[in-house]
């Protein structure tokens, strides 16, 4: 599908940050079967515990504590859904998946949660896109690679995917360019960008992407990515 054809099916984009500012808590669930059934598109945020996932979500929503990392390991092992939409209407949901790689949880609990998360990413019918957050100073870890393998079949089938390099303010310009170049190679079928909550780098870019993902009739293609000028 050409970029022009894709754009013809998508509503005109409003202020994407104002749209995300409407985000509010919707529900939480420890098991996939406990999530409500609905027909709205979902965007999943995934990443290691220290990748800055909660900070990213809060920055996009311009709210300080919409998403937060609990110090209680049991509480972190939930899928948290946040509804987005103006005037109390819900036209999309953000799915905040627990950070993986945490050390204060038993191996049994880690494996249980990994199964839940993999099942969600592999089977959630209305999952429209996934955002993988990575600290570029660490690069893609073994756990990140494992998650990419879970996502790969769905991305190949058209699931939108964005690799977001957080904490970009801690990199020099040259380091950022190098990290982004590597991320593009690892995004396999998706796109990549730098992000800094401190300096607001890439915040509007990501907000625009989330709006486009949830308000288009079809997933992104390389042509629509190029036409939009994504990094």
JSON list of C-alpha atoms in Angstrom, two decimals:
[
{"chain": "A", "resi": 1, "resn": "UNK", "atom": "CA", "xyz": [0.00, 0.00, 0.00]},
{"chain": "A", "resi": 2, "resn": "UNK", "atom": "CA", "xyz": [1.37, 3.41, -0.90]},
{"chain": "A", "resi": 3, "resn": "UNK", "atom": "CA", "xyz": [1.87, 6.11, 1.73]},
{"chain": "A", "resi": 4, "resn": "UNK", "atom": "CA", "xyz": [-0.83, 8.21, 0.09]},
{"chain": "A", "resi": 5, "resn": "UNK", "atom": "CA", "xyz": [-3.30, 5.33, 0.22]},
{"chain": "A", "resi": 6, "resn": "UNK", "atom": "CA", "xyz": [-2.49, 4.63, 3.87]},
{"chain": "A", "resi": 7, "resn": "UNK", "atom": "CA", "xyz": [-2.86, 8.30, 4.82]},
{"chain": "A", "resi": 8, "resn": "UNK", "atom": "CA", "xyz": [-6.24, 8.39, 3.08]},
{"chain": "A", "resi": 9, "resn": "UNK", "atom": "CA", "xyz": [-7.58, 5.86, 5.60]},
{"chain": "A", "resi": 10, "resn": "UNK", "atom": "CA", "xyz": [-6.21, 7.59, 8.71]},
{"chain": "A", "resi": 11, "resn": "UNK", "atom": "CA", "xyz": [-7.97, 10.50, 10.47]},
{"chain": "A", "resi": 12, "resn": "UNK", "atom": "CA", "xyz": [-6.12, 13.80, 10.49]},
{"chain": "A", "resi": 13, "resn": "UNK", "atom": "CA", "xyz": [-3.69, 13.72, 13.41]},
{"chain": "A", "resi": 14, "resn": "UNK", "atom": "CA", "xyz": [-4.53, 16.15, 16.24]},
{"chain": "A", "resi": 15, "resn": "UNK", "atom": "CA", "xyz": [-2.02, 17.25, 18.86]},
{"chain": "A", "resi": 16, "resn": "UNK", "atom": "CA", "xyz": [-0.75, 13.81, 19.77]},
{"chain": "A", "resi": 17, "resn": "UNK", "atom": "CA", "xyz": [0.66, 14.95, 23.12]},
{"chain": "A", "resi": 18, "resn": "UNK", "atom": "CA", "xyz": [-2.67, 16.51, 24.11]},
{"chain": "A", "resi": 19, "resn": "UNK", "atom": "CA", "xyz": [-4.29, 13.21, 23.18]},
{"chain": "A", "resi": 20, "resn": "UNK", "atom": "CA", "xyz": [-1.86, 11.21, 25.35]},
{"chain": "A", "resi": 21, "resn": "UNK", "atom": "CA", "xyz": [-2.36, 13.66, 28.22]},
{"chain": "A", "resi": 22, "resn": "UNK", "atom": "CA", "xyz": [-5.84, 12.16, 28.61]},
{"chain": "A", "resi": 23, "resn": "UNK", "atom": "CA", "xyz": [-4.33, 8.80, 29.69]},
{"chain": "A", "resi": 24, "resn": "UNK", "atom": "CA", "xyz": [-5.88, 7.38, 32.86]},
{"chain": "A", "resi": 25, "resn": "UNK", "atom": "CA", "xyz": [-5.76, 4.08, 34.70]},
{"chain": "A", "resi": 26, "resn": "UNK", "atom": "CA", "xyz": [-8.07, 1.47, 33.20]},
{"chain": "A", "resi": 27, "resn": "UNK", "atom": "CA", "xyz": [-7.34, -1.89, 34.84]},
{"chain": "A", "resi": 28, "resn": "UNK", "atom": "CA", "xyz": [-4.60, -4.23, 36.02]},
{"chain": "A", "resi": 29, "resn": "UNK", "atom": "CA", "xyz": [-4.26, -8.01, 35.70]},
{"chain": "A", "resi": 30, "resn": "UNK", "atom": "CA", "xyz": [-1.76, -10.64, 36.75]},
{"chain": "A", "resi": 31, "resn": "UNK", "atom": "CA", "xyz": [-2.98, -13.17, 34.18]},
{"chain": "A", "resi": 32, "resn": "UNK", "atom": "CA", "xyz": [-3.87, -12.72, 30.54]},
{"chain": "A", "resi": 33, "resn": "UNK", "atom": "CA", "xyz": [-7.33, -14.21, 30.99]},
{"chain": "A", "resi": 34, "resn": "UNK", "atom": "CA", "xyz": [-8.12, -11.52, 33.54]},
{"chain": "A", "resi": 35, "resn": "UNK", "atom": "CA", "xyz": [-7.72, -8.71, 31.01]},
{"chain": "A", "resi": 36, "resn": "UNK", "atom": "CA", "xyz": [-11.04, -7.38, 29.71]},
{"chain": "A", "resi": 37, "resn": "UNK", "atom": "CA", "xyz": [-12.11, -8.13, 26.17]},
{"chain": "A", "resi": 38, "resn": "UNK", "atom": "CA", "xyz": [-12.58, -5.00, 24.08]},
{"chain": "A", "resi": 39, "resn": "UNK", "atom": "CA", "xyz": [-12.25, -3.80, 20.50]},
{"chain": "A", "resi": 40, "resn": "UNK", "atom": "CA", "xyz": [-9.84, -0.89, 21.02]},
{"chain": "A", "resi": 41, "resn": "UNK", "atom": "CA", "xyz": [-6.23, -1.01, 19.79]},
{"chain": "A", "resi": 42, "resn": "UNK", "atom": "CA", "xyz": [-3.54, -1.61, 22.39]},
{"chain": "A", "resi": 43, "resn": "UNK", "atom": "CA", "xyz": [0.08, -0.50, 22.38]},
{"chain": "A", "resi": 44, "resn": "UNK", "atom": "CA", "xyz": [2.47, -2.51, 24.58]},
{"chain": "A", "resi": 45, "resn": "UNK", "atom": "CA", "xyz": [5.45, -0.93, 26.32]},
{"chain": "A", "resi": 46, "resn": "UNK", "atom": "CA", "xyz": [8.13, -3.46, 27.21]},
{"chain": "A", "resi": 47, "resn": "UNK", "atom": "CA", "xyz": [11.71, -3.34, 28.44]},
{"chain": "A", "resi": 48, "resn": "UNK", "atom": "CA", "xyz": [14.14, -4.16, 31.20]},
{"chain": "A", "resi": 49, "resn": "UNK", "atom": "CA", "xyz": [13.41, -2.87, 34.69]},
{"chain": "A", "resi": 50, "resn": "UNK", "atom": "CA", "xyz": [16.04, -0.12, 34.41]},
{"chain": "A", "resi": 51, "resn": "UNK", "atom": "CA", "xyz": [15.34, 0.94, 30.82]},
{"chain": "A", "resi": 52, "resn": "UNK", "atom": "CA", "xyz": [13.18, 3.94, 31.76]},
{"chain": "A", "resi": 53, "resn": "UNK", "atom": "CA", "xyz": [9.83, 2.49, 30.69]},
{"chain": "A", "resi": 54, "resn": "UNK", "atom": "CA", "xyz": [7.72, 4.15, 33.39]},
{"chain": "A", "resi": 55, "resn": "UNK", "atom": "CA", "xyz": [9.47, 7.46, 32.82]},
{"chain": "A", "resi": 56, "resn": "UNK", "atom": "CA", "xyz": [8.77, 7.22, 29.10]},
{"chain": "A", "resi": 57, "resn": "UNK", "atom": "CA", "xyz": [5.06, 6.57, 29.62]},
{"chain": "A", "resi": 58, "resn": "UNK", "atom": "CA", "xyz": [4.76, 9.36, 32.18]},
{"chain": "A", "resi": 59, "resn": "UNK", "atom": "CA", "xyz": [6.58, 11.78, 29.89]},
{"chain": "A", "resi": 60, "resn": "UNK", "atom": "CA", "xyz": [4.33, 10.98, 26.96]},
{"chain": "A", "resi": 61, "resn": "UNK", "atom": "CA", "xyz": [1.24, 11.46, 29.15]},
{"chain": "A", "resi": 62, "resn": "UNK", "atom": "CA", "xyz": [2.72, 14.53, 30.88]},
{"chain": "A", "resi": 63, "resn": "UNK", "atom": "CA", "xyz": [1.82, 12.98, 34.21]},
{"chain": "A", "resi": 64, "resn": "UNK", "atom": "CA", "xyz": [4.25, 12.23, 37.02]},
{"chain": "A", "resi": 65, "resn": "UNK", "atom": "CA", "xyz": [2.80, 9.02, 38.40]},
{"chain": "A", "resi": 66, "resn": "UNK", "atom": "CA", "xyz": [0.57, 7.47, 35.77]},
{"chain": "A", "resi": 67, "resn": "UNK", "atom": "CA", "xyz": [3.00, 4.57, 35.57]},
{"chain": "A", "resi": 68, "resn": "UNK", "atom": "CA", "xyz": [5.48, 3.87, 38.33]},
{"chain": "A", "resi": 69, "resn": "UNK", "atom": "CA", "xyz": [7.92, 1.18, 39.33]},
{"chain": "A", "resi": 70, "resn": "UNK", "atom": "CA", "xyz": [6.81, -0.37, 42.57]},
{"chain": "A", "resi": 71, "resn": "UNK", "atom": "CA", "xyz": [9.42, -1.48, 45.09]},
{"chain": "A", "resi": 72, "resn": "UNK", "atom": "CA", "xyz": [7.20, -4.47, 45.83]},
{"chain": "A", "resi": 73, "resn": "UNK", "atom": "CA", "xyz": [8.18, -7.16, 43.30]},
{"chain": "A", "resi": 74, "resn": "UNK", "atom": "CA", "xyz": [4.78, -8.87, 43.39]},
{"chain": "A", "resi": 75, "resn": "UNK", "atom": "CA", "xyz": [3.04, -5.70, 42.35]},
{"chain": "A", "resi": 76, "resn": "UNK", "atom": "CA", "xyz": [5.29, -5.21, 39.35]},
{"chain": "A", "resi": 77, "resn": "UNK", "atom": "CA", "xyz": [4.13, -8.51, 37.85]},
{"chain": "A", "resi": 78, "resn": "UNK", "atom": "CA", "xyz": [0.93, -7.13, 36.37]},
{"chain": "A", "resi": 79, "resn": "UNK", "atom": "CA", "xyz": [-0.19, -5.84, 33.02]},
{"chain": "A", "resi": 80, "resn": "UNK", "atom": "CA", "xyz": [-1.46, -2.30, 33.61]},
{"chain": "A", "resi": 81, "resn": "UNK", "atom": "CA", "xyz": [-3.78, -0.80, 31.01]},
{"chain": "A", "resi": 82, "resn": "UNK", "atom": "CA", "xyz": [-4.25, 2.95, 30.57]},
{"chain": "A", "resi": 83, "resn": "UNK", "atom": "CA", "xyz": [-7.12, 4.30, 28.49]},
{"chain": "A", "resi": 84, "resn": "UNK", "atom": "CA", "xyz": [-6.52, 7.20, 26.12]},
{"chain": "A", "resi": 85, "resn": "UNK", "atom": "CA", "xyz": [-9.20, 9.36, 24.54]},
{"chain": "A", "resi": 86, "resn": "UNK", "atom": "CA", "xyz": [-10.76, 12.78, 24.83]},
{"chain": "A", "resi": 87, "resn": "UNK", "atom": "CA", "xyz": [-13.93, 13.69, 26.69]},
{"chain": "A", "resi": 88, "resn": "UNK", "atom": "CA", "xyz": [-13.95, 10.41, 28.57]},
{"chain": "A", "resi": 89, "resn": "UNK", "atom": "CA", "xyz": [-14.08, 8.32, 25.42]},
{"chain": "A", "resi": 90, "resn": "UNK", "atom": "CA", "xyz": [-11.56, 5.50, 24.93]},
{"chain": "A", "resi": 91, "resn": "UNK", "atom": "CA", "xyz": [-10.07, 5.07, 21.48]},
{"chain": "A", "resi": 92, "resn": "UNK", "atom": "CA", "xyz": [-6.85, 3.26, 22.46]},
{"chain": "A", "resi": 93, "resn": "UNK", "atom": "CA", "xyz": [-5.12, 1.67, 25.44]},
{"chain": "A", "resi": 94, "resn": "UNK", "atom": "CA", "xyz": [-1.50, 1.66, 26.53]},
{"chain": "A", "resi": 95, "resn": "UNK", "atom": "CA", "xyz": [-0.36, -1.65, 28.03]},
{"chain": "A", "resi": 96, "resn": "UNK", "atom": "CA", "xyz": [2.44, -1.25, 30.55]},
{"chain": "A", "resi": 97, "resn": "UNK", "atom": "CA", "xyz": [4.13, -4.63, 30.89]},
{"chain": "A", "resi": 98, "resn": "UNK", "atom": "CA", "xyz": [6.37, -5.21, 33.92]},
{"chain": "A", "resi": 99, "resn": "UNK", "atom": "CA", "xyz": [10.06, -4.62, 33.49]},
{"chain": "A", "resi": 100, "resn": "UNK", "atom": "CA", "xyz": [11.98, -7.85, 33.11]},
{"chain": "A", "resi": 101, "resn": "UNK", "atom": "CA", "xyz": [15.40, -8.71, 34.47]},
{"chain": "A", "resi": 102, "resn": "UNK", "atom": "CA", "xyz": [14.60, -7.75, 38.06]},
{"chain": "A", "resi": 103, "resn": "UNK", "atom": "CA", "xyz": [16.64, -9.59, 40.66]},
{"chain": "A", "resi": 104, "resn": "UNK", "atom": "CA", "xyz": [14.36, -9.43, 43.74]},
{"chain": "A", "resi": 105, "resn": "UNK", "atom": "CA", "xyz": [11.97, -12.10, 42.48]},
{"chain": "A", "resi": 106, "resn": "UNK", "atom": "CA", "xyz": [12.30, -15.87, 42.64]},
{"chain": "A", "resi": 107, "resn": "UNK", "atom": "CA", "xyz": [13.24, -17.77, 39.50]},
{"chain": "A", "resi": 108, "resn": "UNK", "atom": "CA", "xyz": [9.85, -19.48, 39.52]},
{"chain": "A", "resi": 109, "resn": "UNK", "atom": "CA", "xyz": [8.05, -16.12, 39.57]},
{"chain": "A", "resi": 110, "resn": "UNK", "atom": "CA", "xyz": [10.27, -14.79, 36.81]},
{"chain": "A", "resi": 111, "resn": "UNK", "atom": "CA", "xyz": [9.51, -17.77, 34.58]},
{"chain": "A", "resi": 112, "resn": "UNK", "atom": "CA", "xyz": [5.80, -17.51, 35.31]},
{"chain": "A", "resi": 113, "resn": "UNK", "atom": "CA", "xyz": [5.73, -13.85, 34.38]},
{"chain": "A", "resi": 114, "resn": "UNK", "atom": "CA", "xyz": [7.83, -14.39, 31.26]},
{"chain": "A", "resi": 115, "resn": "UNK", "atom": "CA", "xyz": [5.25, -16.92, 30.08]},
{"chain": "A", "resi": 116, "resn": "UNK", "atom": "CA", "xyz": [2.42, -14.46, 30.70]},
{"chain": "A", "resi": 117, "resn": "UNK", "atom": "CA", "xyz": [4.21, -11.67, 28.87]},
{"chain": "A", "resi": 118, "resn": "UNK", "atom": "CA", "xyz": [5.16, -13.89, 25.93]},
{"chain": "A", "resi": 119, "resn": "UNK", "atom": "CA", "xyz": [1.57, -15.12, 25.67]},
{"chain": "A", "resi": 120, "resn": "UNK", "atom": "CA", "xyz": [0.28, -11.55, 25.69]},
{"chain": "A", "resi": 121, "resn": "UNK", "atom": "CA", "xyz": [2.67, -10.41, 22.96]},
{"chain": "A", "resi": 122, "resn": "UNK", "atom": "CA", "xyz": [2.09, -13.50, 20.84]},
{"chain": "A", "resi": 123, "resn": "UNK", "atom": "CA", "xyz": [-1.68, -13.80, 21.11]},
{"chain": "A", "resi": 124, "resn": "UNK", "atom": "CA", "xyz": [-3.37, -10.54, 22.18]},
{"chain": "A", "resi": 125, "resn": "UNK", "atom": "CA", "xyz": [-5.77, -10.03, 19.29]},
{"chain": "A", "resi": 126, "resn": "UNK", "atom": "CA", "xyz": [-6.07, -6.24, 19.42]},
{"chain": "A", "resi": 127, "resn": "UNK", "atom": "CA", "xyz": [-2.37, -5.54, 19.99]},
{"chain": "A", "resi": 128, "resn": "UNK", "atom": "CA", "xyz": [-1.63, -2.89, 17.38]},
{"chain": "A", "resi": 129, "resn": "UNK", "atom": "CA", "xyz": [2.01, -2.14, 18.18]},
{"chain": "A", "resi": 130, "resn": "UNK", "atom": "CA", "xyz": [4.89, -2.73, 20.57]},
{"chain": "A", "resi": 131, "resn": "UNK", "atom": "CA", "xyz": [7.46, -0.28, 21.93]},
{"chain": "A", "resi": 132, "resn": "UNK", "atom": "CA", "xyz": [10.67, -1.86, 23.21]},
{"chain": "A", "resi": 133, "resn": "UNK", "atom": "CA", "xyz": [12.65, 0.47, 25.45]},
{"chain": "A", "resi": 134, "resn": "UNK", "atom": "CA", "xyz": [16.39, -0.07, 25.68]},
{"chain": "A", "resi": 135, "resn": "UNK", "atom": "CA", "xyz": [19.14, 1.79, 27.53]},
{"chain": "A", "resi": 136, "resn": "UNK", "atom": "CA", "xyz": [21.60, 2.42, 24.66]},
{"chain": "A", "resi": 137, "resn": "UNK", "atom": "CA", "xyz": [24.55, 2.31, 27.05]},
{"chain": "A", "resi": 138, "resn": "UNK", "atom": "CA", "xyz": [23.78, -1.36, 27.64]},
{"chain": "A", "resi": 139, "resn": "UNK", "atom": "CA", "xyz": [22.50, -2.20, 24.18]},
{"chain": "A", "resi": 140, "resn": "UNK", "atom": "CA", "xyz": [20.22, -5.14, 23.50]},
{"chain": "A", "resi": 141, "resn": "UNK", "atom": "CA", "xyz": [20.63, -7.69, 26.27]},
{"chain": "A", "resi": 142, "resn": "UNK", "atom": "CA", "xyz": [19.93, -11.41, 26.06]},
{"chain": "A", "resi": 143, "resn": "UNK", "atom": "CA", "xyz": [16.46, -10.81, 27.52]},
{"chain": "A", "resi": 144, "resn": "UNK", "atom": "CA", "xyz": [15.75, -8.10, 24.94]},
{"chain": "A", "resi": 145, "resn": "UNK", "atom": "CA", "xyz": [16.79, -10.48, 22.18]},
{"chain": "A", "resi": 146, "resn": "UNK", "atom": "CA", "xyz": [14.50, -13.16, 23.57]},
{"chain": "A", "resi": 147, "resn": "UNK", "atom": "CA", "xyz": [11.58, -10.72, 23.54]},
{"chain": "A", "resi": 148, "resn": "UNK", "atom": "CA", "xyz": [12.37, -9.76, 19.95]},
{"chain": "A", "resi": 149, "resn": "UNK", "atom": "CA", "xyz": [12.14, -13.42, 18.98]},
{"chain": "A", "resi": 150, "resn": "UNK", "atom": "CA", "xyz": [8.67, -13.59, 20.53]},
{"chain": "A", "resi": 151, "resn": "UNK", "atom": "CA", "xyz": [7.60, -10.49, 18.61]},
{"chain": "A", "resi": 152, "resn": "UNK", "atom": "CA", "xyz": [9.26, -11.36, 15.31]},
{"chain": "A", "resi": 153, "resn": "UNK", "atom": "CA", "xyz": [6.43, -13.49, 13.83]},
{"chain": "A", "resi": 154, "resn": "UNK", "atom": "CA", "xyz": [3.85, -10.80, 14.56]},
{"chain": "A", "resi": 155, "resn": "UNK", "atom": "CA", "xyz": [6.05, -8.02, 13.22]},
{"chain": "A", "resi": 156, "resn": "UNK", "atom": "CA", "xyz": [6.51, -10.06, 10.04]},
{"chain": "A", "resi": 157, "resn": "UNK", "atom": "CA", "xyz": [2.71, -10.29, 9.88]},
{"chain": "A", "resi": 158, "resn": "UNK", "atom": "CA", "xyz": [2.41, -6.50, 10.14]},
{"chain": "A", "resi": 159, "resn": "UNK", "atom": "CA", "xyz": [2.50, -5.63, 13.85]},
{"chain": "A", "resi": 160, "resn": "UNK", "atom": "CA", "xyz": [3.92, -2.14, 14.34]},
{"chain": "A", "resi": 161, "resn": "UNK", "atom": "CA", "xyz": [7.21, -2.07, 16.23]},
{"chain": "A", "resi": 162, "resn": "UNK", "atom": "CA", "xyz": [9.39, 0.74, 17.56]},
{"chain": "A", "resi": 163, "resn": "UNK", "atom": "CA", "xyz": [12.77, 0.35, 19.26]},
{"chain": "A", "resi": 164, "resn": "UNK", "atom": "CA", "xyz": [13.22, 3.34, 21.58]},
{"chain": "A", "resi": 165, "resn": "UNK", "atom": "CA", "xyz": [16.64, 4.20, 22.95]},
{"chain": "A", "resi": 166, "resn": "UNK", "atom": "CA", "xyz": [15.99, 5.91, 26.26]},
{"chain": "A", "resi": 167, "resn": "UNK", "atom": "CA", "xyz": [18.23, 8.21, 28.31]},
{"chain": "A", "resi": 168, "resn": "UNK", "atom": "CA", "xyz": [19.64, 9.71, 25.10]},
{"chain": "A", "resi": 169, "resn": "UNK", "atom": "CA", "xyz": [20.76, 12.78, 27.05]},
{"chain": "A", "resi": 170, "resn": "UNK", "atom": "CA", "xyz": [23.55, 10.64, 28.54]},
{"chain": "A", "resi": 171, "resn": "UNK", "atom": "CA", "xyz": [25.08, 10.08, 25.09]},
{"chain": "A", "resi": 172, "resn": "UNK", "atom": "CA", "xyz": [27.25, 12.37, 23.03]},
{"chain": "A", "resi": 173, "resn": "UNK", "atom": "CA", "xyz": [26.04, 13.22, 19.54]},
{"chain": "A", "resi": 174, "resn": "UNK", "atom": "CA", "xyz": [28.43, 10.67, 18.04]},
{"chain": "A", "resi": 175, "resn": "UNK", "atom": "CA", "xyz": [27.41, 7.99, 20.56]},
{"chain": "A", "resi": 176, "resn": "UNK", "atom": "CA", "xyz": [23.75, 8.65, 19.85]},
{"chain": "A", "resi": 177, "resn": "UNK", "atom": "CA", "xyz": [24.23, 8.37, 16.11]},
{"chain": "A", "resi": 178, "resn": "UNK", "atom": "CA", "xyz": [26.11, 5.09, 16.50]},
{"chain": "A", "resi": 179, "resn": "UNK", "atom": "CA", "xyz": [23.52, 3.62, 18.89]},
{"chain": "A", "resi": 180, "resn": "UNK", "atom": "CA", "xyz": [20.69, 4.62, 16.54]},
{"chain": "A", "resi": 181, "resn": "UNK", "atom": "CA", "xyz": [22.43, 3.05, 13.57]},
{"chain": "A", "resi": 182, "resn": "UNK", "atom": "CA", "xyz": [22.76, -0.24, 15.45]},
{"chain": "A", "resi": 183, "resn": "UNK", "atom": "CA", "xyz": [19.14, -0.02, 16.65]},
{"chain": "A", "resi": 184, "resn": "UNK", "atom": "CA", "xyz": [17.87, 0.34, 13.10]},
{"chain": "A", "resi": 185, "resn": "UNK", "atom": "CA", "xyz": [19.60, -2.90, 12.18]},
{"chain": "A", "resi": 186, "resn": "UNK", "atom": "CA", "xyz": [18.05, -4.66, 15.18]},
{"chain": "A", "resi": 187, "resn": "UNK", "atom": "CA", "xyz": [14.54, -3.27, 14.67]},
{"chain": "A", "resi": 188, "resn": "UNK", "atom": "CA", "xyz": [13.91, -5.81, 11.87]},
{"chain": "A", "resi": 189, "resn": "UNK", "atom": "CA", "xyz": [10.77, -4.59, 10.17]},
{"chain": "A", "resi": 190, "resn": "UNK", "atom": "CA", "xyz": [10.14, -1.77, 12.63]},
{"chain": "A", "resi": 191, "resn": "UNK", "atom": "CA", "xyz": [11.63, 1.64, 13.28]},
{"chain": "A", "resi": 192, "resn": "UNK", "atom": "CA", "xyz": [13.98, 3.15, 15.87]},
{"chain": "A", "resi": 193, "resn": "UNK", "atom": "CA", "xyz": [14.52, 6.45, 17.60]},
{"chain": "A", "resi": 194, "resn": "UNK", "atom": "CA", "xyz": [16.34, 8.25, 20.40]},
{"chain": "A", "resi": 195, "resn": "UNK", "atom": "CA", "xyz": [14.36, 9.39, 23.44]},
{"chain": "A", "resi": 196, "resn": "UNK", "atom": "CA", "xyz": [15.16, 11.59, 26.42]},
{"chain": "A", "resi": 197, "resn": "UNK", "atom": "CA", "xyz": [12.60, 12.45, 29.07]},
{"chain": "A", "resi": 198, "resn": "UNK", "atom": "CA", "xyz": [14.99, 15.06, 30.48]},
{"chain": "A", "resi": 199, "resn": "UNK", "atom": "CA", "xyz": [15.59, 16.96, 27.25]},
{"chain": "A", "resi": 200, "resn": "UNK", "atom": "CA", "xyz": [12.30, 15.91, 25.61]},
{"chain": "A", "resi": 201, "resn": "UNK", "atom": "CA", "xyz": [14.21, 14.41, 22.69]},
{"chain": "A", "resi": 202, "resn": "UNK", "atom": "CA", "xyz": [11.92, 12.31, 20.51]},
{"chain": "A", "resi": 203, "resn": "UNK", "atom": "CA", "xyz": [8.86, 12.76, 22.73]},
{"chain": "A", "resi": 204, "resn": "UNK", "atom": "CA", "xyz": [6.59, 14.24, 20.07]},
{"chain": "A", "resi": 205, "resn": "UNK", "atom": "CA", "xyz": [7.96, 11.84, 17.45]},
{"chain": "A", "resi": 206, "resn": "UNK", "atom": "CA", "xyz": [6.91, 8.87, 19.57]},
{"chain": "A", "resi": 207, "resn": "UNK", "atom": "CA", "xyz": [3.56, 10.45, 20.44]},
{"chain": "A", "resi": 208, "resn": "UNK", "atom": "CA", "xyz": [2.83, 10.93, 16.73]},
{"chain": "A", "resi": 209, "resn": "UNK", "atom": "CA", "xyz": [3.74, 7.30, 16.04]},
{"chain": "A", "resi": 210, "resn": "UNK", "atom": "CA", "xyz": [1.34, 6.06, 18.74]},
{"chain": "A", "resi": 211, "resn": "UNK", "atom": "CA", "xyz": [-1.49, 8.14, 17.32]},
{"chain": "A", "resi": 212, "resn": "UNK", "atom": "CA", "xyz": [-0.83, 6.88, 13.81]},
{"chain": "A", "resi": 213, "resn": "UNK", "atom": "CA", "xyz": [-0.67, 3.25, 14.94]},
{"chain": "A", "resi": 214, "resn": "UNK", "atom": "CA", "xyz": [-4.00, 3.44, 16.75]},
{"chain": "A", "resi": 215, "resn": "UNK", "atom": "CA", "xyz": [-5.89, 5.48, 14.16]},
{"chain": "A", "resi": 216, "resn": "UNK", "atom": "CA", "xyz": [-4.89, 3.81, 10.91]},
{"chain": "A", "resi": 217, "resn": "UNK", "atom": "CA", "xyz": [-6.71, 1.01, 9.14]},
{"chain": "A", "resi": 218, "resn": "UNK", "atom": "CA", "xyz": [-3.47, -0.83, 8.40]},
{"chain": "A", "resi": 219, "resn": "UNK", "atom": "CA", "xyz": [-0.07, -1.26, 10.09]},
{"chain": "A", "resi": 220, "resn": "UNK", "atom": "CA", "xyz": [3.03, 0.69, 9.18]},
{"chain": "A", "resi": 221, "resn": "UNK", "atom": "CA", "xyz": [4.99, -0.31, 6.15]},
{"chain": "A", "resi": 222, "resn": "UNK", "atom": "CA", "xyz": [8.54, 0.69, 5.20]},
{"chain": "A", "resi": 223, "resn": "UNK", "atom": "CA", "xyz": [6.95, 3.11, 2.72]},
{"chain": "A", "resi": 224, "resn": "UNK", "atom": "CA", "xyz": [4.83, 4.88, 5.33]},
{"chain": "A", "resi": 225, "resn": "UNK", "atom": "CA", "xyz": [7.77, 5.04, 7.72]},
{"chain": "A", "resi": 226, "resn": "UNK", "atom": "CA", "xyz": [9.91, 6.67, 5.02]},
{"chain": "A", "resi": 227, "resn": "UNK", "atom": "CA", "xyz": [7.12, 9.04, 3.97]},
{"chain": "A", "resi": 228, "resn": "UNK", "atom": "CA", "xyz": [6.66, 10.22, 7.54]},
{"chain": "A", "resi": 229, "resn": "UNK", "atom": "CA", "xyz": [10.40, 10.81, 7.89]},
{"chain": "A", "resi": 230, "resn": "UNK", "atom": "CA", "xyz": [10.92, 8.67, 10.98]},
{"chain": "A", "resi": 231, "resn": "UNK", "atom": "CA", "xyz": [14.47, 8.24, 12.20]}
]
